Short mmCIF file of C-alpha atoms in Angstrom, two decimals:
data_model
loop_
_atom_site.label_atom_id
_atom_site.label_comp_id
_atom_site.label_asym_id
_atom_site.label_seq_id
_atom_site.Cartn_x
_atom_site.Cartn_y
_atom_site.Cartn_z
CA MET A 1 -151.74 -95.61 -101.27
CA THR A 2 -154.31 -92.92 -102.00
CA LYS A 3 -157.10 -94.18 -104.24
CA PRO A 4 -157.91 -92.06 -107.30
CA ASN A 5 -161.37 -90.65 -107.82
CA THR A 6 -162.24 -92.73 -110.89
CA ARG A 7 -165.39 -93.25 -112.92
CA VAL A 8 -166.03 -95.86 -115.61
CA SER A 9 -168.10 -94.64 -118.55
CA PRO A 10 -169.42 -97.31 -120.96
CA LEU A 11 -170.32 -96.05 -124.46
CA THR A 12 -172.26 -97.61 -127.34
CA ARG A 13 -171.05 -97.58 -130.93
CA SER A 14 -173.66 -94.96 -131.78
CA THR A 15 -172.63 -92.54 -129.05
CA SER A 16 -171.85 -89.07 -130.40
CA PHE A 17 -168.82 -86.92 -129.62
CA SER A 18 -168.89 -83.20 -128.90
CA ASN A 19 -165.83 -80.97 -128.47
CA ASN A 20 -163.66 -84.12 -128.26
CA ARG A 21 -165.51 -85.29 -125.15
CA PHE A 22 -167.42 -88.52 -124.67
CA LYS A 23 -171.13 -88.48 -123.90
CA PRO A 24 -171.61 -91.61 -121.77
CA ILE A 25 -174.93 -93.43 -121.76
CA GLN A 26 -174.19 -94.74 -118.28
CA GLN A 27 -171.70 -93.82 -115.56
CA THR A 28 -170.65 -95.72 -112.45
CA ARG A 29 -167.88 -95.65 -109.90
CA LEU A 30 -165.36 -98.38 -109.22
CA ASN A 31 -166.76 -101.40 -107.36
CA GLU A 32 -170.35 -100.37 -108.15
CA LYS A 33 -172.85 -102.10 -110.46
CA GLU A 34 -175.17 -100.68 -113.12
CA THR A 35 -177.80 -102.37 -115.28
CA ILE A 36 -177.40 -101.70 -119.00
CA GLU A 37 -179.00 -103.14 -122.12
CA SER A 38 -177.37 -105.79 -124.30
CA GLY A 39 -174.95 -104.35 -126.82
CA LEU A 40 -171.37 -103.47 -127.65
CA TYR A 41 -169.77 -100.96 -125.29
CA LEU A 42 -166.58 -98.98 -124.86
CA ALA A 43 -165.59 -98.65 -121.21
CA VAL A 44 -163.70 -95.41 -120.62
CA PRO A 45 -162.25 -95.16 -117.10
CA ARG A 46 -161.55 -91.58 -116.11
CA GLY A 47 -161.19 -89.20 -113.20
CA SER A 48 -164.64 -87.84 -112.45
CA ASP A 49 -163.12 -84.55 -111.24
CA LEU A 50 -161.12 -83.89 -114.44
CA GLU A 51 -162.34 -81.70 -117.30
CA THR A 52 -159.67 -83.10 -119.64
CA TYR A 53 -159.06 -86.80 -119.08
CA SER A 54 -157.63 -88.21 -122.33
CA LYS A 55 -154.17 -87.88 -123.84
CA LYS A 56 -151.55 -89.75 -125.86
CA ASN A 57 -148.98 -91.94 -124.13
CA MET A 58 -145.36 -92.35 -125.29
CA ARG A 59 -146.45 -95.12 -127.68
CA GLY A 60 -148.95 -92.80 -129.38
CA GLU A 61 -151.96 -94.61 -127.91
CA THR A 62 -154.99 -92.77 -126.59
CA ILE A 63 -155.39 -93.27 -122.85
CA THR A 64 -157.58 -91.82 -120.14
CA ILE A 65 -156.40 -90.73 -116.70
CA SER A 66 -157.39 -90.15 -113.11
CA GLN A 67 -155.32 -88.52 -110.40
CA SER A 68 -154.69 -88.64 -106.68
CA GLY A 69 -152.47 -86.20 -104.82
CA THR A 70 -149.51 -88.54 -105.34
CA TYR A 71 -150.09 -90.54 -108.53
CA GLU A 72 -151.49 -90.21 -112.02
CA TYR A 73 -153.24 -93.38 -113.19
CA SER A 74 -153.58 -94.15 -116.89
CA TYR A 75 -156.10 -96.55 -118.43
CA THR A 76 -156.64 -98.21 -121.78
CA PRO A 77 -160.30 -98.00 -122.94
CA ILE A 78 -161.89 -101.47 -123.12
CA LEU A 79 -164.31 -102.68 -125.80
CA PHE A 80 -166.72 -105.32 -124.48
CA SER A 81 -170.12 -106.84 -125.25
CA LEU A 82 -173.10 -107.72 -123.08
CA PRO A 83 -174.05 -110.46 -122.64
CA THR A 84 -170.68 -112.15 -122.83
CA LYS A 85 -169.29 -115.67 -122.42
CA GLU A 86 -166.68 -117.45 -120.33
CA LYS A 87 -163.11 -117.76 -121.55
CA VAL A 88 -162.14 -120.68 -123.77
CA ASP A 89 -158.38 -121.19 -124.19
CA ASP A 90 -157.96 -117.86 -122.36
CA VAL A 91 -160.00 -116.03 -125.02
CA ILE A 92 -163.33 -114.28 -124.43
CA SER A 93 -165.54 -114.46 -127.54
CA THR A 94 -169.26 -114.53 -128.24
CA ALA A 95 -168.49 -117.50 -130.50
CA ASN A 96 -167.31 -119.59 -127.54
CA PRO A 97 -169.42 -122.77 -127.00
CA THR A 98 -170.40 -121.73 -123.47
CA ASP A 99 -173.50 -120.29 -121.84
CA TRP A 100 -174.27 -116.59 -122.10
CA LYS A 101 -173.13 -114.56 -119.10
CA TYR A 102 -175.38 -111.64 -118.23
CA GLU A 103 -173.44 -110.32 -115.23
CA THR A 104 -169.78 -109.49 -115.76
CA THR A 105 -166.90 -107.58 -114.16
CA ILE A 106 -164.47 -105.46 -116.16
CA THR A 107 -160.80 -105.60 -115.17
CA LEU A 108 -159.14 -102.27 -115.94
CA LYS A 109 -155.71 -102.06 -117.57
CA VAL A 110 -154.00 -99.46 -115.42
CA GLU A 111 -150.53 -97.98 -115.01
CA GLN A 112 -149.41 -95.45 -112.41
CA GLU A 113 -146.64 -92.89 -112.17
CA LEU A 114 -145.71 -90.30 -109.59
CA ARG A 115 -146.95 -86.79 -110.18
CA ASN A 116 -144.52 -83.89 -110.03
CA GLY A 117 -144.71 -81.51 -107.09
CA SER A 118 -143.16 -78.13 -106.33
CA LEU A 119 -140.49 -76.57 -104.12
CA ARG A 120 -140.18 -73.04 -102.76
CA ILE A 121 -136.82 -71.54 -101.77
CA HIS A 122 -137.17 -68.55 -99.46
CA LYS A 123 -134.29 -66.11 -99.00
CA THR A 124 -133.70 -63.49 -96.29
CA LEU A 125 -130.88 -60.96 -96.68
CA GLU A 126 -130.40 -59.07 -93.44
CA ARG A 127 -128.09 -56.36 -94.81
CA HIS A 128 -127.22 -55.40 -98.39
CA ASP A 129 -123.77 -53.80 -98.82
CA GLY A 130 -124.88 -51.43 -101.58
CA ASN A 131 -122.23 -52.67 -104.02
CA GLY A 132 -124.54 -53.98 -106.73
CA PRO A 133 -126.67 -57.11 -107.04
CA ALA A 134 -126.16 -59.87 -104.47
CA THR A 135 -126.22 -63.29 -106.10
CA PHE A 136 -127.05 -66.54 -104.29
CA VAL A 137 -126.88 -69.92 -106.02
CA TYR A 138 -128.64 -73.10 -104.89
CA LYS A 139 -128.09 -76.71 -105.90
CA ILE A 140 -131.24 -78.83 -105.70
CA ASP A 141 -130.95 -82.62 -105.60
CA ALA A 142 -133.98 -84.87 -105.13
CA TYR A 143 -133.93 -88.61 -104.43
CA THR A 144 -136.56 -91.32 -104.15
CA ASP A 145 -135.91 -91.44 -100.37
CA GLU A 146 -133.36 -90.57 -97.70
CA THR A 147 -131.06 -93.44 -98.71
CA LYS A 148 -130.23 -91.31 -101.77
CA SER A 149 -129.85 -94.47 -103.86
CA GLU A 150 -131.66 -92.96 -106.88
CA LEU A 151 -131.41 -89.37 -108.07
CA VAL A 152 -134.69 -88.19 -109.63
CA TYR A 153 -134.04 -84.46 -110.08
CA SER A 154 -131.00 -82.17 -110.07
CA ASN A 155 -130.70 -78.53 -111.01
CA VAL A 156 -129.27 -75.16 -110.00
CA GLU A 157 -131.32 -72.04 -109.25
CA THR A 158 -130.31 -68.43 -108.56
CA ILE A 159 -131.72 -65.61 -106.45
CA VAL A 160 -130.44 -62.07 -107.15
CA MET A 161 -131.23 -59.33 -104.64
CA ASN A 162 -130.62 -55.58 -104.97
CA ALA A 163 -131.57 -54.69 -101.39
CA SER A 164 -132.02 -56.29 -98.00
CA GLY A 165 -135.28 -58.12 -97.31
CA ASN A 166 -136.91 -61.29 -98.60
CA ASP A 167 -137.16 -63.02 -101.95
CA THR A 168 -138.53 -66.36 -103.18
CA ILE A 169 -138.18 -68.65 -106.16
CA GLU A 170 -140.42 -71.62 -106.95
CA ILE A 171 -139.65 -74.78 -108.89
CA LEU A 172 -143.15 -75.71 -110.05
CA ASP A 173 -144.37 -79.19 -111.02
CA ARG A 174 -140.91 -80.62 -111.70
CA ILE A 175 -139.94 -82.82 -108.73
CA PRO A 176 -141.64 -86.20 -108.08
CA VAL A 177 -144.05 -86.18 -105.14
CA GLY A 178 -142.62 -87.81 -102.02
CA SER A 179 -139.00 -87.20 -103.04
CA TYR A 180 -136.40 -86.45 -100.40
CA VAL A 181 -134.80 -83.16 -101.44
CA GLU A 182 -131.56 -81.47 -100.45
CA VAL A 183 -131.01 -77.77 -101.20
CA THR A 184 -127.48 -76.42 -100.76
CA GLU A 185 -126.38 -72.80 -100.98
CA ILE A 186 -123.24 -73.24 -103.07
CA TYR A 187 -122.50 -69.57 -103.71
CA SER A 188 -123.27 -66.43 -101.73
CA GLY A 189 -120.78 -64.00 -103.24
CA ALA A 190 -117.68 -62.49 -101.71
CA SER A 191 -119.56 -60.00 -99.55
CA TYR A 192 -122.12 -62.20 -97.78
CA ILE A 193 -122.04 -65.04 -95.28
CA PRO A 194 -124.76 -67.51 -94.31
CA THR A 195 -126.20 -67.11 -90.81
CA GLU A 196 -127.94 -70.51 -90.95
CA GLU A 197 -127.07 -73.96 -92.29
CA LYS A 198 -126.05 -74.04 -95.97
CA LEU A 199 -127.85 -77.37 -96.44
CA GLN A 200 -131.62 -77.61 -95.98
CA THR A 201 -133.71 -80.74 -96.55
CA GLY A 202 -137.38 -81.62 -97.04
CA THR A 203 -139.92 -83.89 -98.70
CA ILE A 204 -141.95 -82.87 -101.76
CA ALA A 205 -145.61 -82.60 -100.74
CA GLN A 206 -148.41 -84.24 -102.67
CA ILE A 207 -150.55 -82.18 -105.03
CA GLY A 208 -153.15 -80.15 -103.13
CA ASP A 209 -151.04 -79.76 -99.98
CA GLU A 210 -148.97 -76.70 -99.13
CA ILE A 211 -145.85 -76.42 -101.30
CA SER A 212 -142.69 -77.78 -99.67
CA ALA A 213 -140.32 -74.98 -98.69
CA VAL A 214 -136.81 -74.37 -97.42
CA SER A 215 -135.33 -71.13 -96.08
CA PHE A 216 -131.90 -69.49 -96.10
CA LYS A 217 -130.57 -66.39 -94.38
CA ASN A 218 -127.47 -64.31 -95.12
CA ASP A 219 -125.83 -61.14 -93.88
CA SER A 220 -123.14 -58.80 -95.12
CA ASN A 221 -119.58 -59.60 -94.00
CA ASN A 222 -118.68 -55.89 -94.05
CA THR A 223 -116.22 -56.16 -96.93
CA ASP A 224 -116.17 -54.31 -100.23
CA HIS A 225 -115.97 -57.30 -102.56
CA HIS A 226 -118.12 -58.03 -105.58
CA GLY A 227 -119.45 -61.18 -107.23
CA SER A 228 -121.73 -62.31 -110.05
CA SER A 229 -123.07 -65.44 -111.73
CA ILE A 230 -124.15 -66.81 -115.10
CA LYS A 231 -126.94 -69.36 -115.52
CA ASN A 232 -126.73 -71.59 -118.60
CA GLN A 233 -129.99 -73.23 -119.65
CA TYR A 234 -130.31 -76.18 -122.03
CA THR A 235 -133.26 -77.76 -123.82
CA ASN A 236 -133.44 -81.44 -124.74
CA ASN A 237 -134.41 -81.48 -128.44
CA GLY A 238 -134.77 -85.26 -128.50
CA ASN A 239 -131.23 -86.03 -129.62
CA ASP A 240 -128.91 -83.55 -127.90
CA LEU A 241 -128.93 -80.78 -125.34
CA GLU A 242 -129.19 -77.38 -127.00
CA GLN A 243 -128.16 -74.26 -125.13
CA ASP A 244 -130.82 -71.57 -124.89
CA ARG A 245 -129.36 -68.20 -125.94
CA GLY A 246 -130.28 -64.96 -124.28
CA GLY A 247 -130.75 -66.38 -120.79
CA GLN A 248 -129.39 -65.03 -117.55
#
């Protein structure tokens, strides 16, 4: 597993805020130690390479994040005091009847989820028959792995070409990184035939790597037939799917 580039930023109660950003009095990386004065602190783990590192989770709580090419890690800020004391009945409190502890380790509360990567579909049309737009439809199915036991993404995309040559569409930041993906050309019109396999497969690359891509090639079948397509698009409004009007 790729480790995130994470920094822990302790803050005092008197620390000021500017433009919704923390101004840490001390910063350190994971597994490193820093000497700080006695006091009450807020530890804010965050990705040191991120300009914006806080957001709301699904429960409405403020969390901070760090990222690797594969995962996004989310953290809950931790309020702690120095010096501290040992646990009594599994509770840490300065009122505990134990000795003061001047060296302590913070255990971060962290969750991880896969980041979404991208897919490029490249199309080559060797000959256009001149009878209007040529429509090609692709079904994209992504699974956690090649066993295809869990579907994580499914959609249909269209490429319309008015001349021979090349065209590309990109599905950006919508398919979980590492997913096994199958792209099938399910429609190529009445006038065109595939000259390569209709099914292409791949794996969604991690963020920062080259976008995963599949390619398809078609040619005219020398007939005078016509074809077209309609793409219906829906938006999840929280309760139901609502069809977007005025699409293609």
